[in-house]
PDB file of C-alpha atoms and ligand atoms in Angstrom:
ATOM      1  CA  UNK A   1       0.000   0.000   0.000  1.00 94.00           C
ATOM      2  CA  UNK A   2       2.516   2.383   0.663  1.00 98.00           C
ATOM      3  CA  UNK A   3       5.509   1.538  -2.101  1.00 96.00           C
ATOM      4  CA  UNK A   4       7.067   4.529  -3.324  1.00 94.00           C
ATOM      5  CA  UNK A   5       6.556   6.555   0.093  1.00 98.00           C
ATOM      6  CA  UNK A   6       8.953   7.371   2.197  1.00 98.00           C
ATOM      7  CA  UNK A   7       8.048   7.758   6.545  1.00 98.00           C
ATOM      8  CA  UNK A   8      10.327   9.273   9.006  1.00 98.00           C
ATOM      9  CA  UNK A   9       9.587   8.204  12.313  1.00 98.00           C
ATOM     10  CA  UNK A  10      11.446  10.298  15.002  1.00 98.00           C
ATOM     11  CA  UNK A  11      13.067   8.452  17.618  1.00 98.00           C
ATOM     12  CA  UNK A  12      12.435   5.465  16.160  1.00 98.00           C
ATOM     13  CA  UNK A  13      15.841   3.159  17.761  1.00 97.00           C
ATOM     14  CA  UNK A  14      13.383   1.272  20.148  1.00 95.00           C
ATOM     15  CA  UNK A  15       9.849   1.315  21.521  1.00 95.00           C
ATOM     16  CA  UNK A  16       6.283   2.928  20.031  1.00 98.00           C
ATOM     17  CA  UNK A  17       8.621   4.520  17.021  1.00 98.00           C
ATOM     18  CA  UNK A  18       9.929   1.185  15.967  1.00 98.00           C
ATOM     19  CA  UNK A  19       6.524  -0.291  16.233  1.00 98.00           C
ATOM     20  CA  UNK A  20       5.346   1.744  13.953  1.00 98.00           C
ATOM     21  CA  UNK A  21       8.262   1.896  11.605  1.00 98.00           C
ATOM     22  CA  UNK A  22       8.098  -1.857  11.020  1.00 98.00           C
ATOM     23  CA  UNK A  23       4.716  -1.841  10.422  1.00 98.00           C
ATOM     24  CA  UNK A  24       4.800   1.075   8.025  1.00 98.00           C
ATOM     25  CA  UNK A  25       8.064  -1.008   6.212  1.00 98.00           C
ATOM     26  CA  UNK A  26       5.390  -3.743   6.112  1.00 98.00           C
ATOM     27  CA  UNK A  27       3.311  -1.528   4.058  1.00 98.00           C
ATOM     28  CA  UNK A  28       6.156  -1.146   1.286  1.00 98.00           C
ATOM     29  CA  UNK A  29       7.538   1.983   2.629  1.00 98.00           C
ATOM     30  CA  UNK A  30      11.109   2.884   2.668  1.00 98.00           C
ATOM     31  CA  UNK A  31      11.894   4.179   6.434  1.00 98.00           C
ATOM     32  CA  UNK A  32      14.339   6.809   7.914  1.00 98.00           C
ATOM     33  CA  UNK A  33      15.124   5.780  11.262  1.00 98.00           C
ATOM     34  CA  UNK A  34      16.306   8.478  14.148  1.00 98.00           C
ATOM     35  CA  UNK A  35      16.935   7.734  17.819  1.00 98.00           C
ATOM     36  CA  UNK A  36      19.983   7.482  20.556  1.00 97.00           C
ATOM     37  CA  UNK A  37      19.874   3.584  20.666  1.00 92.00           C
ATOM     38  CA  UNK A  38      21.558   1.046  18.791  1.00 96.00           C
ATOM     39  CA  UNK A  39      20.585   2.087  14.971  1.00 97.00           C
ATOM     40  CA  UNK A  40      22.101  -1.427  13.433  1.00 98.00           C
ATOM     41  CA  UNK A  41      19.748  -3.793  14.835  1.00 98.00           C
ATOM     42  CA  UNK A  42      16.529  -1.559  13.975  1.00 98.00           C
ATOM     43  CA  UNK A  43      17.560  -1.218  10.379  1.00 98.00           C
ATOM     44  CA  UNK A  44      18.538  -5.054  10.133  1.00 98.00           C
ATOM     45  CA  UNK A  45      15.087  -5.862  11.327  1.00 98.00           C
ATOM     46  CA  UNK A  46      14.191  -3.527   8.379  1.00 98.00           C
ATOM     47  CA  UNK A  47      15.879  -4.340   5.842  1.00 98.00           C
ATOM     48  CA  UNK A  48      14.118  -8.076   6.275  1.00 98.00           C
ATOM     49  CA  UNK A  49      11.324  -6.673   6.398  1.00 98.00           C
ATOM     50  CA  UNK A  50      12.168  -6.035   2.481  1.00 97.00           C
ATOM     51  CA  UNK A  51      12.280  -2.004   2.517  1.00 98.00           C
ATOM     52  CA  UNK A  52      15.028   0.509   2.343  1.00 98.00           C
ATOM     53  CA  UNK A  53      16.124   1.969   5.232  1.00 98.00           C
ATOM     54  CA  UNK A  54      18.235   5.357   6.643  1.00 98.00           C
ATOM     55  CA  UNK A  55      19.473   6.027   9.710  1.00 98.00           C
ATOM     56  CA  UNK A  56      19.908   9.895  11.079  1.00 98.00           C
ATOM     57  CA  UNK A  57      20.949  10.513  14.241  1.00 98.00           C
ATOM     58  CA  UNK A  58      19.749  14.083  14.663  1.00 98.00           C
ATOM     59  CA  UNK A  59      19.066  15.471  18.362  1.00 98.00           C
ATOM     60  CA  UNK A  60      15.272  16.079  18.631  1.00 98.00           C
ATOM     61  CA  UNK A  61      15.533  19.167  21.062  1.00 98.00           C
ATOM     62  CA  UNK A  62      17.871  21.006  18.468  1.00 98.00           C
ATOM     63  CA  UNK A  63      16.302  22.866  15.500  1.00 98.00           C
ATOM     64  CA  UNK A  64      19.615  22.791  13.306  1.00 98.00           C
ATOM     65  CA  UNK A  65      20.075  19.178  13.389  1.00 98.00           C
ATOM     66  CA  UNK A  66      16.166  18.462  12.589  1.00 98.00           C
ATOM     67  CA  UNK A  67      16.866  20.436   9.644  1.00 98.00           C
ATOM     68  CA  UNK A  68      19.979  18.600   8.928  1.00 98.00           C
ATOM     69  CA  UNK A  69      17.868  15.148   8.951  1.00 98.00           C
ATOM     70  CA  UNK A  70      15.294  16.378   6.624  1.00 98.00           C
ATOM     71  CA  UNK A  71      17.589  17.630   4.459  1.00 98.00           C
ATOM     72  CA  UNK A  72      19.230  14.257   4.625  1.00 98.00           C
ATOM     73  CA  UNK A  73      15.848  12.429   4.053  1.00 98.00           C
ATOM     74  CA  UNK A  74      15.249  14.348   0.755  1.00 96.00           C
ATOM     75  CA  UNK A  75      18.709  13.454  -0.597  1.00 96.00           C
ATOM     76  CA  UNK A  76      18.172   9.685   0.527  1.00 96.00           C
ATOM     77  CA  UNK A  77      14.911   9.041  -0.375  1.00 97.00           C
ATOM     78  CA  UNK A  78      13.785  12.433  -2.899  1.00 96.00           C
ATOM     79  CA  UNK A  79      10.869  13.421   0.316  1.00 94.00           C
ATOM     80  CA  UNK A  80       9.180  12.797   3.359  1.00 98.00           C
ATOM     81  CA  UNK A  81       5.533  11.394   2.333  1.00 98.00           C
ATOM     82  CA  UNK A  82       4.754  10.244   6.056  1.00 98.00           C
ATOM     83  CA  UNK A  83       6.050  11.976   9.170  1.00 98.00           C
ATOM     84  CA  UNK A  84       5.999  10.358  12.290  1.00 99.00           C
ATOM     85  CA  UNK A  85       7.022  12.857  15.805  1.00 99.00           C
ATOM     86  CA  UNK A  86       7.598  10.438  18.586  1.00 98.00           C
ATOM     87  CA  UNK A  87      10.411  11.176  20.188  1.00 98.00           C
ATOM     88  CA  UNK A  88       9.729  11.678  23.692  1.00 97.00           C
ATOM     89  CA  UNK A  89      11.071  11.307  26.798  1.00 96.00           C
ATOM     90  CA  UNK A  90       9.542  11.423  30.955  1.00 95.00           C
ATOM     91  CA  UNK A  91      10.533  13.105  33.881  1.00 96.00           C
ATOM     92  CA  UNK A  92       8.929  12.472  36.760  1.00 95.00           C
ATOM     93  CA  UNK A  93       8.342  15.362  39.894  1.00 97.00           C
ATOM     94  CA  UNK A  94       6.097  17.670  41.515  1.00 98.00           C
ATOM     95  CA  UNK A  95       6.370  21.060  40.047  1.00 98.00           C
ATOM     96  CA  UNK A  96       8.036  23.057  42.910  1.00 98.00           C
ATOM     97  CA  UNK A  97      10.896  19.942  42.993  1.00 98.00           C
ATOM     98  CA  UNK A  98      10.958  20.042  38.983  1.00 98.00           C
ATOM     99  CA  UNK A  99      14.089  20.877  37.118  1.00 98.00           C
ATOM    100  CA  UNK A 100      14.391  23.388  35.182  1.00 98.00           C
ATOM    101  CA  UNK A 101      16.960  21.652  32.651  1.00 98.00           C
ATOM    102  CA  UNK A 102      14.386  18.446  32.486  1.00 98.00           C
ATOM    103  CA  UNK A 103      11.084  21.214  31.866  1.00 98.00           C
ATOM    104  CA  UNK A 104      13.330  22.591  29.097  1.00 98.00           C
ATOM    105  CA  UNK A 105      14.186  19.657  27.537  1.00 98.00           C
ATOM    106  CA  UNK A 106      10.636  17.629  27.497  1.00 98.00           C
ATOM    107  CA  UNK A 107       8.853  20.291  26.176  1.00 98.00           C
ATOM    108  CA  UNK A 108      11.852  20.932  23.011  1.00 98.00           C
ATOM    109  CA  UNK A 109      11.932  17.175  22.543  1.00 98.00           C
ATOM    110  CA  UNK A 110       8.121  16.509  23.045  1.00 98.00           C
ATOM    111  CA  UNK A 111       6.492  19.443  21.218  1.00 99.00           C
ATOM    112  CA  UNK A 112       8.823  21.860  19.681  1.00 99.00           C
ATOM    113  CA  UNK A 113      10.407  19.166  17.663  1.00 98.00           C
ATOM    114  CA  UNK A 114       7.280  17.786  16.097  1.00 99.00           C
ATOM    115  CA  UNK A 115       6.243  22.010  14.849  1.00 99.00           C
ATOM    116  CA  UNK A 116       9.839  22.215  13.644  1.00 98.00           C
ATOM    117  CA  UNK A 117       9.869  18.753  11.592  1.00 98.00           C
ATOM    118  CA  UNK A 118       6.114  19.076  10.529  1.00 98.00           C
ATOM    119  CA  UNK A 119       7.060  23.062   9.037  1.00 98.00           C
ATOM    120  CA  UNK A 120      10.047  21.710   7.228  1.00 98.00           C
ATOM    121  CA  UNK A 121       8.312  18.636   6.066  1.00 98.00           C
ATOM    122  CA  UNK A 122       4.728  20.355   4.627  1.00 98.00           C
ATOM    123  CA  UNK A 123       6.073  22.074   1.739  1.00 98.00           C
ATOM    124  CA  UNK A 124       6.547  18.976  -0.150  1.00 98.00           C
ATOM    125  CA  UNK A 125       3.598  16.976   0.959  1.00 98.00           C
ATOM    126  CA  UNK A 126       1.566  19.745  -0.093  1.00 98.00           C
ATOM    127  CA  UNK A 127       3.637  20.034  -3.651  1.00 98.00           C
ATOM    128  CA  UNK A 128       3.194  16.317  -3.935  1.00 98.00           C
ATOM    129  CA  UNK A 129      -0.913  16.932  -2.174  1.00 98.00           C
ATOM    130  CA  UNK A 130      -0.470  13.820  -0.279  1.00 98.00           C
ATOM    131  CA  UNK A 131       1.111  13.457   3.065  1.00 98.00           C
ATOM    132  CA  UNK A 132       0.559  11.791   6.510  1.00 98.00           C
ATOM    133  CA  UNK A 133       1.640  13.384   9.814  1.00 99.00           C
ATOM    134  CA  UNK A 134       1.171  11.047  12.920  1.00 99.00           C
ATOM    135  CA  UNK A 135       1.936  12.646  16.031  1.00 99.00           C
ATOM    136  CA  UNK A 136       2.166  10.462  19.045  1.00 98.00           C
ATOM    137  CA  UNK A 137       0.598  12.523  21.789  1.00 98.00           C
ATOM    138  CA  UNK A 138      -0.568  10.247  25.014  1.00 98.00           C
ATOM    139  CA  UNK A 139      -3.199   9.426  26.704  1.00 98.00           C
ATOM    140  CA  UNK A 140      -1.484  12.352  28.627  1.00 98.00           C
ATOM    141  CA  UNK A 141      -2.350  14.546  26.130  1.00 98.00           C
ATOM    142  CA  UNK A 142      -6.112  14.365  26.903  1.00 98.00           C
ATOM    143  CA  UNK A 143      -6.041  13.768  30.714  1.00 98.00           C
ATOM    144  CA  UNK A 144      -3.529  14.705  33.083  1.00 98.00           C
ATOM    145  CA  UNK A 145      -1.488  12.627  36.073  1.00 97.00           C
ATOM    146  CA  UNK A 146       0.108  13.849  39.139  1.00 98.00           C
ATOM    147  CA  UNK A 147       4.018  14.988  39.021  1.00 97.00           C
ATOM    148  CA  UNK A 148       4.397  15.112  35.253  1.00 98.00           C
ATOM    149  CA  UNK A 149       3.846  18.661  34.602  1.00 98.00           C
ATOM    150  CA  UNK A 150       6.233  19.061  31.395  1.00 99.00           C
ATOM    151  CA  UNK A 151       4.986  15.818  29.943  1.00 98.00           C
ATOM    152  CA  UNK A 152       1.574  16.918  29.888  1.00 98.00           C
ATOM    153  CA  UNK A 153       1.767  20.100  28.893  1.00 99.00           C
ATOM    154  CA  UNK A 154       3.715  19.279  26.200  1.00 99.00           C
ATOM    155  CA  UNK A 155       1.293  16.223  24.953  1.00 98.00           C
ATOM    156  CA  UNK A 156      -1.595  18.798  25.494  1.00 99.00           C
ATOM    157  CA  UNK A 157       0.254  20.905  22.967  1.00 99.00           C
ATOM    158  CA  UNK A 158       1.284  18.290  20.613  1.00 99.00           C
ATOM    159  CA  UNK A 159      -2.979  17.625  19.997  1.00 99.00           C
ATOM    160  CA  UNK A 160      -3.379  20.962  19.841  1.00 99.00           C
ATOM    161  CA  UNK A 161      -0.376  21.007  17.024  1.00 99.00           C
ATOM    162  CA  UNK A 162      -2.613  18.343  15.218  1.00 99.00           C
ATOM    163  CA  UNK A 163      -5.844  20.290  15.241  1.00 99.00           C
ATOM    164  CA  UNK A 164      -4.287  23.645  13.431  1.00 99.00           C
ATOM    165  CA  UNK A 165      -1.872  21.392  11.137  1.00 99.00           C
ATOM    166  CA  UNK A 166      -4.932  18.839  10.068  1.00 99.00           C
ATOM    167  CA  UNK A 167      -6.864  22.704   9.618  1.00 99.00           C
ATOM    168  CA  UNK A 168      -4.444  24.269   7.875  1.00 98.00           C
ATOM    169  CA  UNK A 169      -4.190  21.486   5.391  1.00 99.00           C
ATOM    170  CA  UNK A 170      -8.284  20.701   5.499  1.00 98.00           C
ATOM    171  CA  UNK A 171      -8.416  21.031   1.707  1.00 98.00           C
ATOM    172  CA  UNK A 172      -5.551  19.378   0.595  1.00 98.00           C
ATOM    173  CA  UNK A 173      -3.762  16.249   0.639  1.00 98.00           C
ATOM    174  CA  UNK A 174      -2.192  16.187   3.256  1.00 98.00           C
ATOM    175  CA  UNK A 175      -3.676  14.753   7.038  1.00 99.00           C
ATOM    176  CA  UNK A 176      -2.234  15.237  10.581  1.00 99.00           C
ATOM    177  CA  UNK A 177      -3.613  13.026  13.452  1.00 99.00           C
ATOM    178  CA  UNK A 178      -2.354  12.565  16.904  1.00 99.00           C
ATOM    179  CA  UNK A 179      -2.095   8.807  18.603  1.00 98.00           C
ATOM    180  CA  UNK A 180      -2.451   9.074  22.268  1.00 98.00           C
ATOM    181  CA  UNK A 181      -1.555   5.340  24.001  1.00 98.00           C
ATOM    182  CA  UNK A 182      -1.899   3.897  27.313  1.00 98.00           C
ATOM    183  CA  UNK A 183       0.777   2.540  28.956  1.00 97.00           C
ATOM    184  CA  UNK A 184       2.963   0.987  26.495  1.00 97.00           C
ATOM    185  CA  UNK A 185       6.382  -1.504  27.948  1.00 96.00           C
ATOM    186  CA  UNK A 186       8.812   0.580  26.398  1.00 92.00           C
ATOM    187  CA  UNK A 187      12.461   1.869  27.912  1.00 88.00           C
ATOM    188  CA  UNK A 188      10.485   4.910  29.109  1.00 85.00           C
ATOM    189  CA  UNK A 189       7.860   2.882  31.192  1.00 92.00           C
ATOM    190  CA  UNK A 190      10.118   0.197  32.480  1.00 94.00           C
ATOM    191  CA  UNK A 191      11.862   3.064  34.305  1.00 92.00           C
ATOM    192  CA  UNK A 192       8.792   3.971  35.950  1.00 91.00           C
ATOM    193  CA  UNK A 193       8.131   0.400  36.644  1.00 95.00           C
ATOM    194  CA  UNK A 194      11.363  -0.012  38.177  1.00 96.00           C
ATOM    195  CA  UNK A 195      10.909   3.038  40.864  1.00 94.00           C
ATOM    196  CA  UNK A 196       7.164   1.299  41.910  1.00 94.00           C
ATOM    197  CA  UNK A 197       8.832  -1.653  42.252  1.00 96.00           C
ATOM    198  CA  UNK A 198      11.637  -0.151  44.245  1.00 95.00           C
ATOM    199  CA  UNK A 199       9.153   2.140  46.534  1.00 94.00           C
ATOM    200  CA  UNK A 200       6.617  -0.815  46.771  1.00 95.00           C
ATOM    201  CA  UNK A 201       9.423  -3.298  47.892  1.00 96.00           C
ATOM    202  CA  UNK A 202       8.270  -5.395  45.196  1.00 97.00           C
ATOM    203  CA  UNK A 203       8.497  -7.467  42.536  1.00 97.00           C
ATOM    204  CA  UNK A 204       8.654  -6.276  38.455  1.00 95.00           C
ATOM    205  CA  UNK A 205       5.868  -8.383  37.978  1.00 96.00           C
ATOM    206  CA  UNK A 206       3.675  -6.903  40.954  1.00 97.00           C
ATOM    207  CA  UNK A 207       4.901  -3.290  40.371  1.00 97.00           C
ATOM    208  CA  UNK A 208       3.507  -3.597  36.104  1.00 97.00           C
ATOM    209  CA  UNK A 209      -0.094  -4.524  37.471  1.00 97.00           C
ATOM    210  CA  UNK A 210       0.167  -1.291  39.956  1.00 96.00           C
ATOM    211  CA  UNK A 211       1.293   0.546  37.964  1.00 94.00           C
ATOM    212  CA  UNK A 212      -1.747  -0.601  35.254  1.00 97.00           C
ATOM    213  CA  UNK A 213      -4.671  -1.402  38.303  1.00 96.00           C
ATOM    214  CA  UNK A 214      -3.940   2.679  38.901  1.00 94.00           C
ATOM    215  CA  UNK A 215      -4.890   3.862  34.945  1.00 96.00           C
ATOM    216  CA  UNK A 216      -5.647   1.176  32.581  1.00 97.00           C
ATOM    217  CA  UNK A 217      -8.801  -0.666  33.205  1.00 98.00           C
ATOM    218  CA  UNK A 218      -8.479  -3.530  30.662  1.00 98.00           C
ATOM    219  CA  UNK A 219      -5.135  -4.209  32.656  1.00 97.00           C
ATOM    220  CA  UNK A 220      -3.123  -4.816  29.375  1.00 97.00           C
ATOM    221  CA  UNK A 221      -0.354  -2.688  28.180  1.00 97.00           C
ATOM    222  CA  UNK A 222      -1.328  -1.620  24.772  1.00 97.00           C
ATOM    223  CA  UNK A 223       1.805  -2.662  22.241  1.00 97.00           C
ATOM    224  CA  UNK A 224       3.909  -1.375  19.753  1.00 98.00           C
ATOM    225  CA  UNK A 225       2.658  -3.567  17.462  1.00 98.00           C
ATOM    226  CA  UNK A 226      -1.527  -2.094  17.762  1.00 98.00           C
ATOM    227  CA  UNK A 227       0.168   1.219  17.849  1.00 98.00           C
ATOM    228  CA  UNK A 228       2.054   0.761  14.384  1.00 98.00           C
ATOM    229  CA  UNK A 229      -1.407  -0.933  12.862  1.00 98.00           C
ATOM    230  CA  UNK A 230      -3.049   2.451  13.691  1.00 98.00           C
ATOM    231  CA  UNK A 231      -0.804   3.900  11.948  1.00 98.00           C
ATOM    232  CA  UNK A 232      -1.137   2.244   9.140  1.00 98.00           C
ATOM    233  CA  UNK A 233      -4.832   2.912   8.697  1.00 98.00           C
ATOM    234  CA  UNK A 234      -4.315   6.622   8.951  1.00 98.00           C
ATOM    235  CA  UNK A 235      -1.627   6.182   5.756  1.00 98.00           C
ATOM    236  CA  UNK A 236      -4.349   4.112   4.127  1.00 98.00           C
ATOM    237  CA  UNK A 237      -7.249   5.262   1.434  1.00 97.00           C
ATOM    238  CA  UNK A 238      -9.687   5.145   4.278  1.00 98.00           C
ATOM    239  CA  UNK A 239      -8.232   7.322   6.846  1.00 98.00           C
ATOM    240  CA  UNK A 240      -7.986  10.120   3.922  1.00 98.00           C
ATOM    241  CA  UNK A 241     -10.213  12.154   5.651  1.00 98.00           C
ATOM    242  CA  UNK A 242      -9.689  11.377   9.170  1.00 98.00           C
ATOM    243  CA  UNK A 243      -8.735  14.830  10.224  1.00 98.00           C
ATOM    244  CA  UNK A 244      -7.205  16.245  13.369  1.00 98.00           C
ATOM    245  CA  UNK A 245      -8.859  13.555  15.528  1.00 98.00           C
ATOM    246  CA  UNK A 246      -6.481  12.450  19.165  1.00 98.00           C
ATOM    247  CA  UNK A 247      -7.242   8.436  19.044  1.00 98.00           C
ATOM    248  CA  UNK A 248      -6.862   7.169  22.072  1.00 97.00           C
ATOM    249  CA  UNK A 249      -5.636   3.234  22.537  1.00 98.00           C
ATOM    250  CA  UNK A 250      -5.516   2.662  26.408  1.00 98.00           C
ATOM    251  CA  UNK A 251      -7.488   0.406  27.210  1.00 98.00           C
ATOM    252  CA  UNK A 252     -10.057   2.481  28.911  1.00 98.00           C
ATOM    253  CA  UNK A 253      -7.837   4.876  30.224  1.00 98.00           C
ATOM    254  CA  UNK A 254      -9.660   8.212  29.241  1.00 98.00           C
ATOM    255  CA  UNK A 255     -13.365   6.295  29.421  1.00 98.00           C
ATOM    256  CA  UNK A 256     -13.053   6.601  33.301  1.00 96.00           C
TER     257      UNK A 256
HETATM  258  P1  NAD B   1      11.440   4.913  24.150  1.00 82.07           P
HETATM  259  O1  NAD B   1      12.299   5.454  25.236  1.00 82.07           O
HETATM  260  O2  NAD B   1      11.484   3.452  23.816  1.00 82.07           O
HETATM  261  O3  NAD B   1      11.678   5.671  22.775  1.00 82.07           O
HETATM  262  C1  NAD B   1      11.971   7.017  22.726  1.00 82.07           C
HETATM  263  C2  NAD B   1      12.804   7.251  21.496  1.00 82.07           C
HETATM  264  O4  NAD B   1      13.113   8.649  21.423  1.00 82.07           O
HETATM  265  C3  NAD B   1      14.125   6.497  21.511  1.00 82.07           C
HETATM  266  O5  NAD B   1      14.442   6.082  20.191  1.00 82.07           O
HETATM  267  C4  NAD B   1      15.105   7.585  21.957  1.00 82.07           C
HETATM  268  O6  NAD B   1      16.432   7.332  21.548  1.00 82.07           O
HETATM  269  C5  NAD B   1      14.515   8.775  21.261  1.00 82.07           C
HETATM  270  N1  NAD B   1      14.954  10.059  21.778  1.00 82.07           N
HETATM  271  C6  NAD B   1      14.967  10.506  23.059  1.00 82.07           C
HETATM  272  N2  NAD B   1      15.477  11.752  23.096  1.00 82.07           N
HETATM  273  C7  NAD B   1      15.784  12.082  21.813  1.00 82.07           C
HETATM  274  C8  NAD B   1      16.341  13.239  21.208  1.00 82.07           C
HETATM  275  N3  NAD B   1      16.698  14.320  21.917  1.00 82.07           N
HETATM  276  N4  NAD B   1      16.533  13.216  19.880  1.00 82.07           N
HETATM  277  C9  NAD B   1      16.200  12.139  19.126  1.00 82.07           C
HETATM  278  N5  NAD B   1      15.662  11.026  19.659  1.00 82.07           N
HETATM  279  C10 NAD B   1      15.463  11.005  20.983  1.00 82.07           C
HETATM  280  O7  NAD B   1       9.970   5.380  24.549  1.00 82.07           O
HETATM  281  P2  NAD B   1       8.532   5.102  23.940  1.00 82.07           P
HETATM  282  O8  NAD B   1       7.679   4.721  25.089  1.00 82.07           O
HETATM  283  O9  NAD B   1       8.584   4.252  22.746  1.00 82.07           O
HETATM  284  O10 NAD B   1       8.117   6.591  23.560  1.00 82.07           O
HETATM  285  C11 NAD B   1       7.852   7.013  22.248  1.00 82.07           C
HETATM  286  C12 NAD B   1       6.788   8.091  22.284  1.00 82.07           C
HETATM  287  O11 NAD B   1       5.575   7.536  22.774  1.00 82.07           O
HETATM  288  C13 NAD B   1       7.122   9.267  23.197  1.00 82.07           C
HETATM  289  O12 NAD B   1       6.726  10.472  22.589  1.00 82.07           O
HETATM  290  C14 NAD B   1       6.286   8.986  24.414  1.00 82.07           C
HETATM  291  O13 NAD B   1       5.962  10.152  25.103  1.00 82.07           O
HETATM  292  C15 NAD B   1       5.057   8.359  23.783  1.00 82.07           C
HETATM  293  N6  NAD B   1       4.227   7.562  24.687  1.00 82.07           N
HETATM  294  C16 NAD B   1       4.722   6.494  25.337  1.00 82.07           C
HETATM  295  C17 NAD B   1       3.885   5.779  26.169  1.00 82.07           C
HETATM  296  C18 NAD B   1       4.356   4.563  26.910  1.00 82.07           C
HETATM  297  O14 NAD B   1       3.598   4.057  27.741  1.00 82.07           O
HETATM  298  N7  NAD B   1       5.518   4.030  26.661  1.00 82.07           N
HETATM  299  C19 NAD B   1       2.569   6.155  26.351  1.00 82.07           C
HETATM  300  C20 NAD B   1       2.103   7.267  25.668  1.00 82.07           C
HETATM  301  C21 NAD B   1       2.943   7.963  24.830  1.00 82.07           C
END
């Protein structure tokens, strides 16, 4: 379905953005890969997958490089036909105890990068009049928890990002529409399971269904996998007109 189109997935070495990267590559896309982790085993997996693949290694909080990796997408591939702004990363205080240096840096890697790579990438999708911008908000971007001030301020923002970019682009084209999962067992949660476990005095196992019996009714962690299938269906012919909409997969999460 989607041979001939090229997706850059930010921060895309491990969790949610490789998800979705393999299942896009699935879909006949060739994939530019970004991230701090390993880069060779996520473009092996790939490459045997059967699509190209490009690694960039640009730092998500700094405007230069993000213009450095597009630039470097258009001479690998010719454009970007599907942008995907995941990177993201957690910090975890109350707001008078929050630092300064980790408010700064959530909201540049968790919002500011995803206007700066969506205003670079929407001349050419809108040349070209077809384009797909996923933005993966969080359930945090429609509901708020205790002690993560920057991350939900900046998720807020990133849905709000998707309502004026799907607007702006209402006649063309060229869609923008915001994924908001659960809790997902990525790097960035196990962290979080690890300090429950560590308060709790208890085990991984234990502190992953506290840390789900607290938010997630259906007591699953959504995956990578349903995240990157979601995906999909907003790249496909049917999700043409899906427009500015925050899809939440959470498994009852934001129904409470
Ligand atoms: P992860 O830690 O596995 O992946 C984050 C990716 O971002 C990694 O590839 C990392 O190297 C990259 N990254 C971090 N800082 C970067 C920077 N400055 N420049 C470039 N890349 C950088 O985490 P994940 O859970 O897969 O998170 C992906 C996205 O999903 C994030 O935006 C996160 O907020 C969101 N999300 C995660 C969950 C969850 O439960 N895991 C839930 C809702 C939303």
């Amino acid at each position: 379905m989607l041979a001939n189109k090229t997706a850059l997935i930010t921060g895309s070495t491990s969790g949610i953005g490789l998800g979705i990267a393999k299942a896009l590559a699935r879909q006949g896309a060739n994939i530019l890969l970004n991230g701090f982790g390993d880069a060779d085993g996520p473009q092996a997996e790939i490459r045997a997958l059967g699509a190209k693949v490009a690694y960039h290694g640009a730092d998500m909080s700094k405007p230069s490089e993000i213009e450095a990796m597009m630039n470097f997408a258009a001479d690998s591939f010719g454009q970007v036909d599907i942008l995907v702004n995941n990177a993201g990363i957690q910090h975890v205080a109350r707001i008078e105890a929050f630092p300064i240096d980790k408010w700064d840096a959530i909201l540049a890697i968790n919002l500011s990068s995803a206007f700066h790579a969506t205003r670079l990438a929407l001349p050419a999708m809108r040349k070209a009049n077809w384009g797909r911008i996923i933005n993966v908000a969080s359930v945090h971007g429609l509901v708020a928890s205790a002690e993560k001030s920057a991350y939900v301020a900046a998720k807020h923002g990133v849905v709000g990002l998707t309502k004026v970019t799907a607007l702006e682009n209402a006649t063309t084209g060229v869609t923008c529409n915001a994924i908001c999962p659960g809790w997902v067992l990525t790097p960035l949660v196990q962290k979080q399971v690890d300090a429950k476990a560590s308060a709790n005095g208890v085990s991984n196992e234990e502190a992953k269904k506290l840390l789900l019996g607290e938010k997630e009714p259906s007591m699953q962690f959504t995956t990578p996998e349903e995240l990157g299938e979601l995906a999909v269906f907003f790249c496909s012919p049917a999700g043409a007109n899906v427009r500015g909409v925050a899809w939440n997969m959470d498994g009852g999460w934001v129904a409470q």
